[in-house]
CSV table of C-alpha atoms in Angstrom, one decimal:
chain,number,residue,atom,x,y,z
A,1,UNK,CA,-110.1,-25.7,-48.0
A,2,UNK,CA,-107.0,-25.4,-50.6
A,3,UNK,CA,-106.0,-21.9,-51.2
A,4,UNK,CA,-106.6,-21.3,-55.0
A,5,UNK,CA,-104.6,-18.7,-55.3
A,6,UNK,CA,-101.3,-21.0,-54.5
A,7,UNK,CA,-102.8,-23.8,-56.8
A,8,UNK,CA,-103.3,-21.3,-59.6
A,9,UNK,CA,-99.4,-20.7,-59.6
A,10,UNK,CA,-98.5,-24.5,-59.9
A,11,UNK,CA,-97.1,-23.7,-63.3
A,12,UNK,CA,-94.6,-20.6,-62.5
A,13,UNK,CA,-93.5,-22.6,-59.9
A,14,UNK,CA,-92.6,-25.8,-61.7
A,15,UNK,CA,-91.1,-23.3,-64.8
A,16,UNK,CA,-88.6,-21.6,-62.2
A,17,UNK,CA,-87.8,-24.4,-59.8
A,18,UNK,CA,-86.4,-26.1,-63.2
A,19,UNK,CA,-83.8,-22.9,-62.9
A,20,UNK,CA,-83.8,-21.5,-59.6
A,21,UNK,CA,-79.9,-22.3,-59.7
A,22,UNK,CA,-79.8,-18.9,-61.4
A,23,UNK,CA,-82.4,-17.5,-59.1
A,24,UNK,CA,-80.0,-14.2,-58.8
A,25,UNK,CA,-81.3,-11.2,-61.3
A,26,UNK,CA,-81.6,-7.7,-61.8
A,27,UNK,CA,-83.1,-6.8,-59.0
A,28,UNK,CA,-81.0,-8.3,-56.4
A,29,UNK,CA,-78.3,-5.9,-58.0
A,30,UNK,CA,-80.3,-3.7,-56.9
A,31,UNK,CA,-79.1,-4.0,-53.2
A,32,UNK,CA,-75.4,-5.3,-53.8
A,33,UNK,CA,-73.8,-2.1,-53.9
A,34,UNK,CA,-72.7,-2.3,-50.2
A,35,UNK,CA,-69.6,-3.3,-48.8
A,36,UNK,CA,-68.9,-6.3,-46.3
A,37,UNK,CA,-67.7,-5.5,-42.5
A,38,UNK,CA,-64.9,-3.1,-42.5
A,39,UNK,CA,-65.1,-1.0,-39.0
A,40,UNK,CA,-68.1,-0.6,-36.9
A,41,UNK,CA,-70.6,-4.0,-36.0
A,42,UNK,CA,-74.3,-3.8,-36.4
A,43,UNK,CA,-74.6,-4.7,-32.9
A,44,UNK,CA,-72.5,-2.1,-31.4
A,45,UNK,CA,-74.4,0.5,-33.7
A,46,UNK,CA,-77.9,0.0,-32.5
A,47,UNK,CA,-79.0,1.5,-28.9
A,48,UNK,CA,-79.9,-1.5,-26.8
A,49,UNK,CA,-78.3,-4.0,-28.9
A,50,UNK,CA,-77.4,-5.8,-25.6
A,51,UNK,CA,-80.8,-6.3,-24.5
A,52,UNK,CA,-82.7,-7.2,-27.6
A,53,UNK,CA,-79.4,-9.7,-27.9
A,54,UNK,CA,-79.9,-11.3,-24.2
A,55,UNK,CA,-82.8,-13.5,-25.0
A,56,UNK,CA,-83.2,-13.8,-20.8
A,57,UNK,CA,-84.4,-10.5,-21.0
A,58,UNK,CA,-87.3,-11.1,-23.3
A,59,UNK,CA,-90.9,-10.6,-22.0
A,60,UNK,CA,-92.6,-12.4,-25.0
A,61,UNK,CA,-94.6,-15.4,-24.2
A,62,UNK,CA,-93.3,-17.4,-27.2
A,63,UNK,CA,-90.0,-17.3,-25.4
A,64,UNK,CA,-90.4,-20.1,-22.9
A,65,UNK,CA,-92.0,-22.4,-25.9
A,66,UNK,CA,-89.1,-21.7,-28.2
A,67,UNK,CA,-86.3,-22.9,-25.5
A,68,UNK,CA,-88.2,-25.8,-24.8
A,69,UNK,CA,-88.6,-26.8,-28.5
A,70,UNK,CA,-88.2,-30.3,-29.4
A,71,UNK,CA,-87.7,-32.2,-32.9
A,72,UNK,CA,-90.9,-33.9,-34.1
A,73,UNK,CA,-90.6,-35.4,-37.4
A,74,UNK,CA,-88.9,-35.1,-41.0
A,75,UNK,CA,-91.6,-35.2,-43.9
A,76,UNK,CA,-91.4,-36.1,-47.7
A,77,UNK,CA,-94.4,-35.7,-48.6
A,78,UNK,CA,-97.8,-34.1,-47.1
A,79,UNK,CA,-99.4,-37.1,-46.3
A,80,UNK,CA,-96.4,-37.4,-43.7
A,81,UNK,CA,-97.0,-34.3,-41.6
A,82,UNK,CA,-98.6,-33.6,-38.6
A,83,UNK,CA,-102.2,-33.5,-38.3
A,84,UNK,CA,-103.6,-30.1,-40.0
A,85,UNK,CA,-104.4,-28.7,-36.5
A,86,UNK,CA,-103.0,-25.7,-34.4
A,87,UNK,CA,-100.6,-23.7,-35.1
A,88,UNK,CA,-97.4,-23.2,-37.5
A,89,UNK,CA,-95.2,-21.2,-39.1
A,90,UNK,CA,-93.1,-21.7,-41.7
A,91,UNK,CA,-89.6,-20.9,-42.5
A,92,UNK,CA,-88.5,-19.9,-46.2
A,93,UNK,CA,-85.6,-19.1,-48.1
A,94,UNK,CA,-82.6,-19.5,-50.2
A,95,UNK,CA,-79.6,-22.3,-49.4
A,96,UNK,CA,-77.3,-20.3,-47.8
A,97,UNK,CA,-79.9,-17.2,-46.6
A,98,UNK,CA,-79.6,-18.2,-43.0
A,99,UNK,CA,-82.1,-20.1,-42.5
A,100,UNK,CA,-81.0,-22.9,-39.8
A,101,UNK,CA,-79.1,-20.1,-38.1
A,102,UNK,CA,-82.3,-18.5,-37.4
A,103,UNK,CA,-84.0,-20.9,-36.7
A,104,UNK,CA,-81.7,-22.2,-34.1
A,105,UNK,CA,-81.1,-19.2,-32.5
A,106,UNK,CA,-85.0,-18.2,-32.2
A,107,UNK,CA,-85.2,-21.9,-30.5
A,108,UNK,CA,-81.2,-21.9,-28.4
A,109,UNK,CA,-80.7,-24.9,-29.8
A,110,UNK,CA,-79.0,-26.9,-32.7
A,111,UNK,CA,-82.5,-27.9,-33.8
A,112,UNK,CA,-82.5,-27.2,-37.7
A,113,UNK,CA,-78.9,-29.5,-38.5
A,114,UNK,CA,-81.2,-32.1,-39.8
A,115,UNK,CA,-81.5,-29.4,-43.3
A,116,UNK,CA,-77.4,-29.6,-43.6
A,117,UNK,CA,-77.2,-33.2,-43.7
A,118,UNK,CA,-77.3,-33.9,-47.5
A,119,UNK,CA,-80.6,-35.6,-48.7
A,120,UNK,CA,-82.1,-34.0,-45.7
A,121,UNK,CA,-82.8,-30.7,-47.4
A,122,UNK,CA,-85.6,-31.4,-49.4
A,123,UNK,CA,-87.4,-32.8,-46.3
A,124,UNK,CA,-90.0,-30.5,-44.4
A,125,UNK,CA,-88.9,-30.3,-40.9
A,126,UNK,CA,-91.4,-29.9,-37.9
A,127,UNK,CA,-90.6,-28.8,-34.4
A,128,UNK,CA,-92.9,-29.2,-31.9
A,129,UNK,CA,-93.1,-25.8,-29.6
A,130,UNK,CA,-96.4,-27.5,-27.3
A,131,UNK,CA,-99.4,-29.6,-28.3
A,132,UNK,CA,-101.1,-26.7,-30.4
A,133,UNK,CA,-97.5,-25.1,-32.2
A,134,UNK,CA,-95.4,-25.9,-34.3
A,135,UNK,CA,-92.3,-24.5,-36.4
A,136,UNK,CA,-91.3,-25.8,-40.0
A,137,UNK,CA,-87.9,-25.7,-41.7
A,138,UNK,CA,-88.9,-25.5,-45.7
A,139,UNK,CA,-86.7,-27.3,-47.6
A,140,UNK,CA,-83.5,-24.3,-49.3
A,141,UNK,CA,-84.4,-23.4,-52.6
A,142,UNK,CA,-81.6,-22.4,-55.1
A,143,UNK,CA,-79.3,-25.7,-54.5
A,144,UNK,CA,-77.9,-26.6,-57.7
A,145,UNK,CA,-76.7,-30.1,-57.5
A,146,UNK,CA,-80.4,-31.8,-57.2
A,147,UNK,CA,-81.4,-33.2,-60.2
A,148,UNK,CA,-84.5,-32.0,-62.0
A,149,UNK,CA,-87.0,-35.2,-60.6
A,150,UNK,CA,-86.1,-34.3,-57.0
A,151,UNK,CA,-86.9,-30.6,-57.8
A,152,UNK,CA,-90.2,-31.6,-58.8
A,153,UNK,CA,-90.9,-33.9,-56.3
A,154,UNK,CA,-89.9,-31.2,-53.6
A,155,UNK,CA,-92.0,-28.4,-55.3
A,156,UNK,CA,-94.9,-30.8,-56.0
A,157,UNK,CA,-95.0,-31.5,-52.4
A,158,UNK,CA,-94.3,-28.0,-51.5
A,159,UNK,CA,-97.3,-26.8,-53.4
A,160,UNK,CA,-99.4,-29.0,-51.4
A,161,UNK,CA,-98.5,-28.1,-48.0
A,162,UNK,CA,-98.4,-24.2,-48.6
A,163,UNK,CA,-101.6,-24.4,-50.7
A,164,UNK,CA,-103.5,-26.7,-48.1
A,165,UNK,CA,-102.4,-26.7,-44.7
A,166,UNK,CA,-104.8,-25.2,-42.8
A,167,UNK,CA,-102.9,-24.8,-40.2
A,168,UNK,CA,-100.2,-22.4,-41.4
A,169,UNK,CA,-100.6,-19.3,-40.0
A,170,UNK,CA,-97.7,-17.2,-41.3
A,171,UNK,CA,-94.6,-17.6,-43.1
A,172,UNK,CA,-90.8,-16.3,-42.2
A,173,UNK,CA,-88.9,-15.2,-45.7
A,174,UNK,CA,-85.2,-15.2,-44.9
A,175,UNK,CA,-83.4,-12.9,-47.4
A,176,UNK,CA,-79.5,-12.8,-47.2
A,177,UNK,CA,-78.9,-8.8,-46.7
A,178,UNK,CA,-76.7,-8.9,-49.3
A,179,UNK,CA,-78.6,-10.7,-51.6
A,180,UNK,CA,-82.1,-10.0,-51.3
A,181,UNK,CA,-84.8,-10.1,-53.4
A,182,UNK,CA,-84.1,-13.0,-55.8
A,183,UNK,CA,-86.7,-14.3,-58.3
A,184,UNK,CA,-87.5,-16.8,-56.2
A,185,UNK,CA,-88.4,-14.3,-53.0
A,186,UNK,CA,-90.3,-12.5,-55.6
A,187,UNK,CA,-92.3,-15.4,-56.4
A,188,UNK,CA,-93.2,-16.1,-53.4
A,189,UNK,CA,-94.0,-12.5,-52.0
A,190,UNK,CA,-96.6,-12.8,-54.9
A,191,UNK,CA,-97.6,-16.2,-53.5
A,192,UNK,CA,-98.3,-14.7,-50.0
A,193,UNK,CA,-99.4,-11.7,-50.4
A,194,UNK,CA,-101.9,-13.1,-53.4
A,195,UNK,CA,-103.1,-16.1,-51.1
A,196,UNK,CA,-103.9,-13.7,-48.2
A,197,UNK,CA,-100.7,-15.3,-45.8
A,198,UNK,CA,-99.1,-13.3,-43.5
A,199,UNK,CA,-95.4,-12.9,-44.4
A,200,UNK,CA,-92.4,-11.5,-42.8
A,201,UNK,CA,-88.7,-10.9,-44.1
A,202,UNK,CA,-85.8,-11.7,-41.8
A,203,UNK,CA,-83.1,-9.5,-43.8
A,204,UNK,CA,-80.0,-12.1,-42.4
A,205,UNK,CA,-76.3,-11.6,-41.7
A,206,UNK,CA,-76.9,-8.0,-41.1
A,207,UNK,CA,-74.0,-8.1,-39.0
A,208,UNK,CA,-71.6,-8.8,-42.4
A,209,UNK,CA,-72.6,-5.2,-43.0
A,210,UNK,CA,-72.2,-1.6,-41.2
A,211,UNK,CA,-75.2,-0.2,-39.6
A,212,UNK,CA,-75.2,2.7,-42.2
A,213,UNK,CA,-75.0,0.0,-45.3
A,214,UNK,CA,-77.9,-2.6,-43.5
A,215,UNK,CA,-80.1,-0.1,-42.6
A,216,UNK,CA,-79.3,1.3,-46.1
A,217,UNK,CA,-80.3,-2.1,-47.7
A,218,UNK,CA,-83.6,-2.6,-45.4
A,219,UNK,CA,-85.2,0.8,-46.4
A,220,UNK,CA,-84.5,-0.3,-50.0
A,221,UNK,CA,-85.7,-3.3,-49.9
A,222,UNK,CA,-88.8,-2.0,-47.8
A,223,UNK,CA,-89.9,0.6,-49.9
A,224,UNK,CA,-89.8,-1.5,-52.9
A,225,UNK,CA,-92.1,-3.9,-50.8
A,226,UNK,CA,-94.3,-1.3,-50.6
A,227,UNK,CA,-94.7,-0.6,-54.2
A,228,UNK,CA,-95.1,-4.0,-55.7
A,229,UNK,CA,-97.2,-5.4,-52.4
A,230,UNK,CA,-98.6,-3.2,-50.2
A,231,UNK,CA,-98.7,-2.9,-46.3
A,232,UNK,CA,-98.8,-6.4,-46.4
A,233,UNK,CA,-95.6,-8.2,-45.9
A,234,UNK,CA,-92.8,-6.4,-42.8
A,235,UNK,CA,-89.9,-6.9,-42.7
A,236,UNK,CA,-86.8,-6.5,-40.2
A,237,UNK,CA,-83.0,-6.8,-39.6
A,238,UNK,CA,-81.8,-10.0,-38.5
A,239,UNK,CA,-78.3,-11.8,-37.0
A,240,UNK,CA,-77.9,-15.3,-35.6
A,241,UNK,CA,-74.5,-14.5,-34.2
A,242,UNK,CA,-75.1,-11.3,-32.4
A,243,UNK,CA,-78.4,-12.5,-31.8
A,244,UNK,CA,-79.9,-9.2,-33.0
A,245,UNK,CA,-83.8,-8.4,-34.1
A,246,UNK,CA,-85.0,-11.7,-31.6
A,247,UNK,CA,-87.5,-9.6,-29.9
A,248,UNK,CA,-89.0,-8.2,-33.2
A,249,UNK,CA,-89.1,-11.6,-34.7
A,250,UNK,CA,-90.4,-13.6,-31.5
A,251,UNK,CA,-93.4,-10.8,-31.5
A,252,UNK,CA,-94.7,-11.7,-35.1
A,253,UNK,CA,-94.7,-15.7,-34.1
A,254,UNK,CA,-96.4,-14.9,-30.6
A,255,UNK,CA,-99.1,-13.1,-32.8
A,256,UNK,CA,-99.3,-15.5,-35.5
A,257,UNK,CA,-99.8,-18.1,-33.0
A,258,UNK,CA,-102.4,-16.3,-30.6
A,259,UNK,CA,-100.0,-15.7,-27.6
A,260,UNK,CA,-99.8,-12.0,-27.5
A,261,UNK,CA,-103.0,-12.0,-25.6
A,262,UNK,CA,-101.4,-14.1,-22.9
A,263,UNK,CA,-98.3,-11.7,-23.2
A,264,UNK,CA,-100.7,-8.8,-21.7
A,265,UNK,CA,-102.1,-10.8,-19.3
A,266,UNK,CA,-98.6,-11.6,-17.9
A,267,UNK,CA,-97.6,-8.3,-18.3
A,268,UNK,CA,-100.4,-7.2,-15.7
């Protein structure tokens, strides 16, 4: 069954992928008023950095699927995916928000290089975790070289996947910390939290920022999340390089994917 909700904002879409090169506004000036790195890391800041960065030392049961995560196949269009069965989860965001970083070090691998090839990015990626699971690099939004026809080819086919795959269980919004909350992330916090799909932020390249300034930017950017959506979207700090706020994000995927269950049952 197609979500209607998604197919009911077919228009918005198409109106600001035509200028999503200028998807920076107002309200990601909000956040911007924090310096870069000057003195003390993020990691070094935060009480048991080490062990949420030693991904060894991780309990979760998505853990074991992750490292053993294997490319499957590139799709242009929806017709070309998997078949709609299982379990994935998508991975969102602006070019340049992080997004292969986090992807490849949720999986220790170099799987998500097929999105920097150019003429790979506006491909949907799938990586198969096991039979049942799967992870998907979304094509970046926000480059501004692609002509307008491959825009609307990608958001055409976009539409269709988000709004019909019945086998997309949540969706992982990467948000560069120092740029978060563009029109685009707005658009599709409303998309999410309107179609009833579970969403959650990785606030990226927290480590370009002091603890003070990224935790600074996360309550801001949480509490506005609250205001405009509800309870319904979390949220969380995230690097790829000091390999900080894994266990948080490898909890949501064992959830969305029905393995926390198993998690307990390994735990006793």
């Amino acid at each position: 069954m197609l979500r209607s909700s998604a197919q009911s904002r077919s228009i918005a879409l198409v109106i600001f992928i035509l200028r999503w090169d200028k998807a920076h506004t107002k309200s990601a000036a909000l956040y911007t008023g924090v310096t870069e790195t000057e003195t003390t890391p993020l990691a070094a800041s935060i009480p048991g950095a080490a062990h949420i960065g030693n991904p060894m030392q991780l309990k979760n049961p998505i853990l074991g699927l992750c490292q053993q995560s294997t490319f499957m196949l590139s799709a242009a269009k929806v017709d070309q995916c998997p078949d709609d069965e299982g379990f994935e989860v998508a991975f969102a965001g602006r070019s340049n928000a992080g997004k292969s970083s986090a992807l490849n070090t949720l999986t220790h691998a170099s799987l998500a290089r097929t999105s920097k090839t150019p003429g790979r990015t506006q491909l949907l990626n799938f990586f198969k975790l096991d039979d049942d699971r799967r992870l998907v690099d979304l094509p970046g939004y926000g480059y501004a070289k692609v002509p307008i026809p491959l825009k609307l080819h990608w958001q055409r086919h976009l539409e269709a996947y988000l709004g019909g795959r019945e086998s997309l269980k949540g969706l992982i919004l990467m948000m560069d910390i120092r740029h978060p909350m563009t029109d685009f992330d707005l658009l599709m916090l409303d998309w999410a939290v309107a179609s009833g799909m579970p969403m959650h932020i990785l606030l990226t390249k927290a480590d370009k920022l002091t603890y003070g300034a990224a935790k600074n930017v996360l309550l801001k950017v949480q509490a506005d999340i609250r205001k405009g959506w509800g309870d319904a979207v979390s949220i969380q700090l995230f690097s790829a390089p000091k390999r900080l706020g894994l266990e948080d994000a490898y909890t949501v995927l064992a959830g969305w994917m029905e393995l926390a269950d198993k998690g307990s049952e390994a735990a006793e």
